[in-house]
CSV table of C-alpha atoms and ligand atoms in Angstrom, one decimal:
chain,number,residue,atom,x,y,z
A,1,UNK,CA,-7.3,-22.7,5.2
A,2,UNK,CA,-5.0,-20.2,6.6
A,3,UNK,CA,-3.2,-17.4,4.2
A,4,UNK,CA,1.1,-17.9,5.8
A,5,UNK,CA,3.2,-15.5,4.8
A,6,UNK,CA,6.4,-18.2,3.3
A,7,UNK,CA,9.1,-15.7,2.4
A,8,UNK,CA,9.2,-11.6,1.6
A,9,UNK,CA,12.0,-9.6,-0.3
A,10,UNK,CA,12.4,-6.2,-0.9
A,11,UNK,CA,14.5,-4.4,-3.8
A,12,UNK,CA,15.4,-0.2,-4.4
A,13,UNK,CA,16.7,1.1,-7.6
A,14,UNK,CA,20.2,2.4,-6.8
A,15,UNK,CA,20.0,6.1,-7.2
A,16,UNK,CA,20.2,7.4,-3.7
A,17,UNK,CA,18.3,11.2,-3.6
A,18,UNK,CA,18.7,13.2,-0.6
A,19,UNK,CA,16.9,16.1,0.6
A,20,UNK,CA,20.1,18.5,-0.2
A,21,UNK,CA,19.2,17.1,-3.8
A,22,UNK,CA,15.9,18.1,-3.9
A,23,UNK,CA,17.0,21.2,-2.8
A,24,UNK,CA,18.6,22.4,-5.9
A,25,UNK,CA,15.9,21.6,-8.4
A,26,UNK,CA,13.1,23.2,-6.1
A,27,UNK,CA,12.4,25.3,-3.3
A,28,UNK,CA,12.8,22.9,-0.3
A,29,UNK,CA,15.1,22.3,2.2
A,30,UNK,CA,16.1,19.3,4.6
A,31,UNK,CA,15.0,21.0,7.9
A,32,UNK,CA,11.4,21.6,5.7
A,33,UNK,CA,11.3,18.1,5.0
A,34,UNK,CA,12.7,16.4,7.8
A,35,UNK,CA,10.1,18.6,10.4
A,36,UNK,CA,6.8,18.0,8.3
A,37,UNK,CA,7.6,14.7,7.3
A,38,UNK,CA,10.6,12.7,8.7
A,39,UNK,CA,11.8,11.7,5.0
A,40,UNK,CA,16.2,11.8,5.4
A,41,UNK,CA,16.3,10.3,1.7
A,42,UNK,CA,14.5,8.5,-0.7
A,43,UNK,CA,15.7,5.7,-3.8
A,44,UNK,CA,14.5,6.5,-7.6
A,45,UNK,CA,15.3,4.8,-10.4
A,46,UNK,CA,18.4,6.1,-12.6
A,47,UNK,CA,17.1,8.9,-15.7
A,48,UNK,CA,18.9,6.0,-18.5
A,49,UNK,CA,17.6,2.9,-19.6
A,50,UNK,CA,14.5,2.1,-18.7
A,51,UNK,CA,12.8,0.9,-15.7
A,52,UNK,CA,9.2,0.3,-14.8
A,53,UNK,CA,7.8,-1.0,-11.6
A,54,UNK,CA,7.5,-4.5,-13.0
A,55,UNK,CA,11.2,-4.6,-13.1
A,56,UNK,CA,11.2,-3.3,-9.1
A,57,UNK,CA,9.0,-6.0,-8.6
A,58,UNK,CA,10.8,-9.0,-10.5
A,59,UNK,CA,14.1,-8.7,-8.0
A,60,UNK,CA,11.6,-8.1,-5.0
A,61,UNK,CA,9.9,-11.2,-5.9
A,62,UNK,CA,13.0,-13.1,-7.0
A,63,UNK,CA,14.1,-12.6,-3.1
A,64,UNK,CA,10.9,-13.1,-1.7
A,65,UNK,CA,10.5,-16.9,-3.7
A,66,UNK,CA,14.4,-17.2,-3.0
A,67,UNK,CA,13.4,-17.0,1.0
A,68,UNK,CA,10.4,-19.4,0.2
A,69,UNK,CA,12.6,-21.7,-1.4
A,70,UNK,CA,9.9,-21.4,-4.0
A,71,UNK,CA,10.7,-21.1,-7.8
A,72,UNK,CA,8.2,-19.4,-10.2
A,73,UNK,CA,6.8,-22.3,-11.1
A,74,UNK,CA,5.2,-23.1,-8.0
A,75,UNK,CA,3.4,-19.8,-7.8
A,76,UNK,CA,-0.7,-20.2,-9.3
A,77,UNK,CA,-1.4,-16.8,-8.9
A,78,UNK,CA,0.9,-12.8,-9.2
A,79,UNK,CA,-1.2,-10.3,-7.7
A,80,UNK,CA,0.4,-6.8,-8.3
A,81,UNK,CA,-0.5,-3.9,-6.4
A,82,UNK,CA,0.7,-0.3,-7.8
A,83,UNK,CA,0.1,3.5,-8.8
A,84,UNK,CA,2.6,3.8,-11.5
A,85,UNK,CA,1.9,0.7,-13.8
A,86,UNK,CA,4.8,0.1,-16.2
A,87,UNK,CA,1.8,1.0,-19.3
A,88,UNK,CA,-1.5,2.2,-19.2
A,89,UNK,CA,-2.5,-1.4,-19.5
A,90,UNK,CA,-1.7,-4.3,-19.4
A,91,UNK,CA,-1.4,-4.4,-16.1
A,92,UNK,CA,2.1,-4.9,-14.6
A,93,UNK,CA,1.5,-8.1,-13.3
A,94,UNK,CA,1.0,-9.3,-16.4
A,95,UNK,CA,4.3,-8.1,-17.3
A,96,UNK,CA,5.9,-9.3,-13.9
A,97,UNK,CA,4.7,-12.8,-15.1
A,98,UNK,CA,6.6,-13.1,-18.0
A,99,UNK,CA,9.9,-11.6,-16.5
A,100,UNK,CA,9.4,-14.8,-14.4
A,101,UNK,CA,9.9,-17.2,-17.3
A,102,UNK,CA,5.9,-18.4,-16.6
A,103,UNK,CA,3.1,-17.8,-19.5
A,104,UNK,CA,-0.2,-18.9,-18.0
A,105,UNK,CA,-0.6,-18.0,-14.1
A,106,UNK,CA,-3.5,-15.4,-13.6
A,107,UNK,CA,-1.7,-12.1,-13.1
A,108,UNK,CA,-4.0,-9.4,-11.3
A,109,UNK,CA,-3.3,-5.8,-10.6
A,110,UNK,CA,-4.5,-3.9,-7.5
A,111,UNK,CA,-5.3,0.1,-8.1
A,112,UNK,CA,-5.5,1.0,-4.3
A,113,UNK,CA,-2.5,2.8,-4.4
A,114,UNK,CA,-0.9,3.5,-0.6
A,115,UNK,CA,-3.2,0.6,0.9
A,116,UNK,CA,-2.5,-2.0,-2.4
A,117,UNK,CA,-0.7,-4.6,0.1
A,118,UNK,CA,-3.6,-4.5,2.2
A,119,UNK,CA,-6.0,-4.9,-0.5
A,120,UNK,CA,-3.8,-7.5,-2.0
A,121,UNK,CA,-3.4,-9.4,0.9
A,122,UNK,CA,-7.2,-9.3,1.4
A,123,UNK,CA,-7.3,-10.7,-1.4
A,124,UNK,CA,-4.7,-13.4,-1.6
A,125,UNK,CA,-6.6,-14.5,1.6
A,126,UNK,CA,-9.8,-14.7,0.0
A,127,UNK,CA,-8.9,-16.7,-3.3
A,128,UNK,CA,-6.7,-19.0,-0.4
A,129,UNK,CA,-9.9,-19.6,1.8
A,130,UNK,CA,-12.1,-20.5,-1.4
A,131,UNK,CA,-9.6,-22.8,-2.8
A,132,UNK,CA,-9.0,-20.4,-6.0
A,133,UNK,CA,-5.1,-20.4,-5.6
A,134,UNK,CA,-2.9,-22.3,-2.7
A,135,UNK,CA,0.9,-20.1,-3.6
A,136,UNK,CA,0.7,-16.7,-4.7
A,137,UNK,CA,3.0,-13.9,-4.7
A,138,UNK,CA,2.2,-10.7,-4.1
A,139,UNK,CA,4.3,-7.8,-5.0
A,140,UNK,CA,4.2,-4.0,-4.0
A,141,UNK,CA,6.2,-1.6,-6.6
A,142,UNK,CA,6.5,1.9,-7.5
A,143,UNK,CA,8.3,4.1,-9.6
A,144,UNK,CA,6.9,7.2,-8.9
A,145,UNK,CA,10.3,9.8,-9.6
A,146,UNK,CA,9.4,9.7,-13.2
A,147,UNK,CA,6.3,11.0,-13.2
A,148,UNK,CA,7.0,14.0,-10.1
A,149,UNK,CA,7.2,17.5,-11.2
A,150,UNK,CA,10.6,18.4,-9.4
A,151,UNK,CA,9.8,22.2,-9.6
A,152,UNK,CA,8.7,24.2,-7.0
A,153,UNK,CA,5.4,23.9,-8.5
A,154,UNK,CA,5.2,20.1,-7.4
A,155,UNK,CA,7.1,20.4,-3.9
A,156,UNK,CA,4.4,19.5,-1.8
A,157,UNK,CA,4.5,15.8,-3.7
A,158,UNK,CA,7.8,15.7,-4.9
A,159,UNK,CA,9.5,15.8,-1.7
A,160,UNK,CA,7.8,12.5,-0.3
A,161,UNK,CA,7.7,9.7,-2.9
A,162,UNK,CA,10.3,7.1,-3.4
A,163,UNK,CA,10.5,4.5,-5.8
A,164,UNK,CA,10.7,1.1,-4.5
A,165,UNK,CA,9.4,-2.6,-4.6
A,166,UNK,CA,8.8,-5.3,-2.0
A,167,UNK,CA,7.3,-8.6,-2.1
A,168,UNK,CA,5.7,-11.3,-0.3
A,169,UNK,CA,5.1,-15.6,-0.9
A,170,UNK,CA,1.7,-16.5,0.3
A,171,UNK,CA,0.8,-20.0,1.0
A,172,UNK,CA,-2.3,-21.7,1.9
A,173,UNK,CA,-2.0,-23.9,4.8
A,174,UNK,CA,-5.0,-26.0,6.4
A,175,UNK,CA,-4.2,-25.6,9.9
A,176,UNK,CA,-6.8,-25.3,13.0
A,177,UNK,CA,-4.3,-22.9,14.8
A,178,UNK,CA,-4.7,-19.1,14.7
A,179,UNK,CA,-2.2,-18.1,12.4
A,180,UNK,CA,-1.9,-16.4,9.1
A,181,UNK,CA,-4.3,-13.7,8.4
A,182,UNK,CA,-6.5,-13.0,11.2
A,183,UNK,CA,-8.9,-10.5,10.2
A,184,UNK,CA,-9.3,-7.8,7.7
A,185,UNK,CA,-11.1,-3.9,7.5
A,186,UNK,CA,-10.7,-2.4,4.4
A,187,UNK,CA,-12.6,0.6,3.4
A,188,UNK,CA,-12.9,3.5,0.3
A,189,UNK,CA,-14.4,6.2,0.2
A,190,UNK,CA,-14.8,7.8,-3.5
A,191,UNK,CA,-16.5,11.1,-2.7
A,192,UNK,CA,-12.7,12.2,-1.9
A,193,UNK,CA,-10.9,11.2,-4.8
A,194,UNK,CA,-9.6,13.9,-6.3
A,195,UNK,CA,-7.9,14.6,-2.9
A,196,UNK,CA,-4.9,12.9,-4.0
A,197,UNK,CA,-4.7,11.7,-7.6
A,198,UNK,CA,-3.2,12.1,-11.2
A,199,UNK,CA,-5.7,13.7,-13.5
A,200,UNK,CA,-4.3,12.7,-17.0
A,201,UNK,CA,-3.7,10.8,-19.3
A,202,UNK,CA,-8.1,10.1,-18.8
A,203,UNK,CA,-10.3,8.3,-20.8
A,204,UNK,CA,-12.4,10.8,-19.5
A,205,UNK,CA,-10.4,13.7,-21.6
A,206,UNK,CA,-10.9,13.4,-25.6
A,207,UNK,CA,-7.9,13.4,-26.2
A,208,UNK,CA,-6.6,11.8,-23.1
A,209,UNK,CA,-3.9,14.2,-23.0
A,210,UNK,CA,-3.3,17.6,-24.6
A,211,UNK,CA,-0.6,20.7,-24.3
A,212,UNK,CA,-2.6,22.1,-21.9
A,213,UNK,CA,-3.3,19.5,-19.8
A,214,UNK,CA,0.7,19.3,-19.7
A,215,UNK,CA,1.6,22.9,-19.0
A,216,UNK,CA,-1.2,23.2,-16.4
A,217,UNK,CA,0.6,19.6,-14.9
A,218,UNK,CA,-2.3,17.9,-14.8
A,219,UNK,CA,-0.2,14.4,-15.7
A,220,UNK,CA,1.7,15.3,-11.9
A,221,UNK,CA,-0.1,14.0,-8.9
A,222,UNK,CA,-1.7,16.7,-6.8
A,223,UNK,CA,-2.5,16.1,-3.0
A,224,UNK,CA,-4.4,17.7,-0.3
A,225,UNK,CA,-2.1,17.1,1.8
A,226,UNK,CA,-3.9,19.2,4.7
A,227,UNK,CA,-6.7,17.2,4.7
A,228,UNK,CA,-5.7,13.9,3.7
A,229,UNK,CA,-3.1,14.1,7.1
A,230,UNK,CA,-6.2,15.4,9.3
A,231,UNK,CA,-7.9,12.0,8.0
A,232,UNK,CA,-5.5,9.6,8.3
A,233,UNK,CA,-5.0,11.0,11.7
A,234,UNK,CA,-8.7,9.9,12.3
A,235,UNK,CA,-8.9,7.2,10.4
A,236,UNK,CA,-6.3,5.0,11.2
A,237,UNK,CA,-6.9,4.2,15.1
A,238,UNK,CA,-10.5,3.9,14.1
A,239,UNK,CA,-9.8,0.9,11.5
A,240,UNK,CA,-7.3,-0.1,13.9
A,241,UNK,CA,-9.9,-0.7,16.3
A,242,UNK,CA,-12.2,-2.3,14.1
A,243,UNK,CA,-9.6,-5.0,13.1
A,244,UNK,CA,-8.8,-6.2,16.6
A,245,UNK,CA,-12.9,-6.3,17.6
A,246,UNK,CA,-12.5,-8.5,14.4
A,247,UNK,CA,-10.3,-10.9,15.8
A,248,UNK,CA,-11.0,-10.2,19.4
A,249,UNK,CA,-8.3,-8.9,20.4
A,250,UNK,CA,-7.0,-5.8,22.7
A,251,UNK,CA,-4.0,-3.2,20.8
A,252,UNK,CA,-2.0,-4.5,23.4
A,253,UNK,CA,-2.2,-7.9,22.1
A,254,UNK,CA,-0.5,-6.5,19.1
A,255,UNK,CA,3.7,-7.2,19.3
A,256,UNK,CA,4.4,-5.0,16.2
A,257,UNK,CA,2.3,-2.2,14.4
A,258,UNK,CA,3.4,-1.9,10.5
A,259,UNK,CA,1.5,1.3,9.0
A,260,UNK,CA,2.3,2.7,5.5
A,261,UNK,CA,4.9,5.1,5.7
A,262,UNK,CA,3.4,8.3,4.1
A,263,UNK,CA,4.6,10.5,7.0
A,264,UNK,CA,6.3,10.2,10.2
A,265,UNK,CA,3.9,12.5,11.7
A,266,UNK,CA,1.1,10.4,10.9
A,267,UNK,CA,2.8,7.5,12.9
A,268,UNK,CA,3.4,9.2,16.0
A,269,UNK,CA,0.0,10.7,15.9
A,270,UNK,CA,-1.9,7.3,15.4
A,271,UNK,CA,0.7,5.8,18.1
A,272,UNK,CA,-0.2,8.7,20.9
A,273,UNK,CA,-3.8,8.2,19.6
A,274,UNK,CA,-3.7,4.1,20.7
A,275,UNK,CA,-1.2,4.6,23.8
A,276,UNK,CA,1.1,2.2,22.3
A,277,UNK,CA,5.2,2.7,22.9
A,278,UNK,CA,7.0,3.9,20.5
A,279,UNK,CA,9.2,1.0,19.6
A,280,UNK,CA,5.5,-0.9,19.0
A,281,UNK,CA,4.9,1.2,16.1
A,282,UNK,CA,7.9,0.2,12.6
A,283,UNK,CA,9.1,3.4,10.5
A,284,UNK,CA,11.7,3.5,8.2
A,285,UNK,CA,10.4,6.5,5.8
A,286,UNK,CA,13.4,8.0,6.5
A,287,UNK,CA,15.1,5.9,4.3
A,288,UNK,CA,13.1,5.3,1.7
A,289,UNK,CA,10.3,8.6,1.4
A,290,UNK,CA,6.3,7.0,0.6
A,291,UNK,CA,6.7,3.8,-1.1
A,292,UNK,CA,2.9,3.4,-1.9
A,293,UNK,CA,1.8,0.0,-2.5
A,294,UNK,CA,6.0,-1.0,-1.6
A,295,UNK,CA,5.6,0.8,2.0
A,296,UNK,CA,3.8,-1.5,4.3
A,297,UNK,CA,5.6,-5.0,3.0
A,298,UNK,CA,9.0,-3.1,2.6
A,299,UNK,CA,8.2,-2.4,6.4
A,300,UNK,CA,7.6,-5.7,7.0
A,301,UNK,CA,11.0,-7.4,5.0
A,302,UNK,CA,13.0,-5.1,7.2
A,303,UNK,CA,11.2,-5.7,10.1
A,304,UNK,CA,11.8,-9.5,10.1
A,305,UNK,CA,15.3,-8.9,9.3
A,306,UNK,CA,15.7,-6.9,12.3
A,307,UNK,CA,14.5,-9.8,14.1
A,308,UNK,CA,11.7,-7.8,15.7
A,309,UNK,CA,9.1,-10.4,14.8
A,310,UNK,CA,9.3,-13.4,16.9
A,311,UNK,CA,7.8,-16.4,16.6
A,312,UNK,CA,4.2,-16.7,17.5
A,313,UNK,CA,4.3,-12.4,16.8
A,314,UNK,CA,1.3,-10.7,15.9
A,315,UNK,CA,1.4,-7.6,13.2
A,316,UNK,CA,-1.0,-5.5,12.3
A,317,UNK,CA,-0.6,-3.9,8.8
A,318,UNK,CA,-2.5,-0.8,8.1
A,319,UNK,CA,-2.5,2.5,5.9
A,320,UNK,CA,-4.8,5.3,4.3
A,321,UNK,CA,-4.0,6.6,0.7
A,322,UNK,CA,-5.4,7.5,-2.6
A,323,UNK,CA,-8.9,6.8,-3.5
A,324,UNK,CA,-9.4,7.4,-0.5
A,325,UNK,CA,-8.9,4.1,1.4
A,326,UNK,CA,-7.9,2.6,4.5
A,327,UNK,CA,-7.7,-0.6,6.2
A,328,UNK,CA,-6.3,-2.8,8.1
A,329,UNK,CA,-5.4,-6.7,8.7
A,330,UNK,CA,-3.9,-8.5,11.7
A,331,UNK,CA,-1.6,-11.0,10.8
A,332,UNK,CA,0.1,-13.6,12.9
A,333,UNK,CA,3.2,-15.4,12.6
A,334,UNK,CA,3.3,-19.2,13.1
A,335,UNK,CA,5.1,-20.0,16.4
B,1,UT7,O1,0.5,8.2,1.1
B,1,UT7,C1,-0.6,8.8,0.6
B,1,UT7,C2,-1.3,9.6,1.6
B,1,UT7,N1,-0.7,10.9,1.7
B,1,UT7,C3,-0.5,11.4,2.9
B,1,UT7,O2,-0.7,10.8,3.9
B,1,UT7,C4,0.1,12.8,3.0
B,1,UT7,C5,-0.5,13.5,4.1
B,1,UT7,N2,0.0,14.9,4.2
B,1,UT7,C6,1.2,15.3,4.5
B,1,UT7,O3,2.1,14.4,4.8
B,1,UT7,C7,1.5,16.7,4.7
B,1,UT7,O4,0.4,17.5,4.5
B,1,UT7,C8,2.6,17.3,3.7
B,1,UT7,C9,4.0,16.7,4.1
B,1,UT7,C10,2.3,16.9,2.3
B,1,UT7,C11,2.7,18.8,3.8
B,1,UT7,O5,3.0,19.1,5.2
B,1,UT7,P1,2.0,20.2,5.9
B,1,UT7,O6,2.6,20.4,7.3
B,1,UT7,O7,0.6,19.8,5.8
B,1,UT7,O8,2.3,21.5,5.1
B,1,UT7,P2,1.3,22.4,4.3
B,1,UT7,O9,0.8,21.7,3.0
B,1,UT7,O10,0.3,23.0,5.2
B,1,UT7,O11,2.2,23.6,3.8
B,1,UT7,C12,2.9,24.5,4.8
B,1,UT7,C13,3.8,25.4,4.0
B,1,UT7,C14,3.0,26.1,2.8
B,1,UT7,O12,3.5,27.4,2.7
B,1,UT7,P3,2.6,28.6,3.3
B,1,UT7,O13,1.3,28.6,2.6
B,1,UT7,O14,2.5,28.3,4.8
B,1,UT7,O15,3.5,29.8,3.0
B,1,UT7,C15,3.6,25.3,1.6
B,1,UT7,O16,3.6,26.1,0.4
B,1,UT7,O17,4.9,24.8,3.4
B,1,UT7,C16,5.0,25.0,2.0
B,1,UT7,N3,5.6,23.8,1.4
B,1,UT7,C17,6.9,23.6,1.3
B,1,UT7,N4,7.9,24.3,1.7
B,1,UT7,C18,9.1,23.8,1.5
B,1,UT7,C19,4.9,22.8,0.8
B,1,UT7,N5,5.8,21.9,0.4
B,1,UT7,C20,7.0,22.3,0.7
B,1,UT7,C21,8.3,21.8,0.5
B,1,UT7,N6,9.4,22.6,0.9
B,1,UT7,N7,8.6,20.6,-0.1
């Protein structure tokens, strides 16, 4: 059985936030943010109404089955990956499920944060090969802008999240060609989680949240951003590496390289780092700031609309984020 990628869609709430923006509720500016991380603008979702990222992900997903030519009720399985669940619990694809008219699919949420698509579509791959599922959809979504601290307190983070949601129809396929999901390297490492997280509300805090919790901003992600860079510059041609030994394959094999989009600097590092040309390597985080879990198959809808995967293409996906984690998985089209 091979895991084929049938369809993708991608969705952004329609609240357009520049860096000139930013720069009048904090301490920022454009040149700060353009230099350090490449981010022109970024989407959030509008301050009326409400809008969680189970609502991102139902007009993601709607495209993605649209593209498929799939309706909800073909799908056996919603795998959700996010940071900023709509509740506490349950678990936005639970919610996500509903919003699709269907009441008794399994609906399972991914916590890896930047590197939930590649967890998910580890995954998806998984309950495909051992006959647990054959179509599932897996979604990416974020809403992070409600939950930033826009002062100058929280520029460091504030500055590079956007909200966003992107989607992807998975089908299993038996097939004796190499095609579909090719090999996988995922990895966590826990020692390091409090290098980028958000402390409260915790079941570990009696009560989960207090006043001073929320004027010392614990319930605001905090990020060493130093550090967490310095890693993913390490990390990300290592796993890289390990993926294509996976598969047997050389980087030059590789016709398109989708990494998360946390910072453009981090790109063009890991690029230099493998030797590859620029135009192997996708970035839109201009547009769109750090997506999280929405980056890498936001990166991937455009990319295919952009026609710069061709039939027969190969793609590797990979990211580092929150938890830590990293990874990586080689994908190839069909021809
Ligand atoms: O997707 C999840 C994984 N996350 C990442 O991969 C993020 C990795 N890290 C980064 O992308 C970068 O570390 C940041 C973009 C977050 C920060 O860039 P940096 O070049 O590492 O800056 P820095 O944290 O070393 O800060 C440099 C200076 C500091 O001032 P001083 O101490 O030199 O006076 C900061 O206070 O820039 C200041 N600063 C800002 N200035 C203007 C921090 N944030 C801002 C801001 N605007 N938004």
């Amino acid at each position: 059985m091979r895991t084929i990628i049938k369809g993708s869609g991608r969705f952004l709430p329609p609240r357009k936030i520049s860096n000139h923006d930013l720069s009048r509720w904090m301490e920022t500016s454009d040149q700060w943010i353009r230099q350090r991380t490449g981010i022109e603008e970024r989407y959030w979702v509008t301050q009326e109404g409400r809008t969680g990222s189970s609502d991102l992900g139902l007009e993601a997903s709607r495209l993605a089955l649209e593209k498929a030519g799939w309706t909800p009720g073909d799908l056996d399985l919603i795998i959700f990956a996010t940071l900023s669940p709509d509740y506490f619990f349950p678990g936005s694809g639970c919610l996500l499920q509903a919003k699709l008219g269907l009441n008794s699919i399994p609906a399972l949420d991914i916590r890896q944060q930047c590197t939930g698509f590649l967890y998910g579509l580890a995954t998806a791959d998984a309950y495909i090969r051992s006959g647990l599922a054959t179509r599932i959809l897996l979604v990416g979504a974020e809403v992070h802008s409600t939950g930033l601290d826009v002062s100058t307190r929280g520029r460091d983070v504030a500055v590079i999240f956007g909200d966003g949601a992107a989607a992807v129809c998975l089908e299993g396929e038996s097939t004796t060609e190499q095609v579909g999901v090719l090999a996988v390297s995922l990895h966590a490492d826990g020692s390091m989680a409090e290098s980028l997280m958000t402390e409260a509300p915790a079941s570990c805090c009696n009560p989960r949240i207090d006043e001073q919790m929320l004027r010392q901003g614990r319930h605001y992600p905090r990020m060493d951003g130093r550090n967490i860079f310095k890693l993913a510059v390490r990390r990300l041609p290592e796993v890289a590496g390990e993926v294509l030994a996976k598969a047997g394959l050389e980087a030059r094999d590789v016709d398109l390289f989708i990494p998360h989009q946390a910072n453009l600097r981090i790109n063009q590092a890991f690029e230099k780092a493998m030797g590859l040309d620029s135009q192997k390597v996708f970035n839109n985080i201009q547009k769109y700031g750090n997506t999280t879990a929405a980056s890498i198959p936001l990166a991937l809808d455009e990319a295919l609309e952009e026609g710069l995967i061709g039939p027969g293409a190969i793609v590797m996906f990979l990211g580092l984020g929150s938890g830590l984690t990293w990874g990586a998985v080689l994908y190839r089209f069909q021809p």
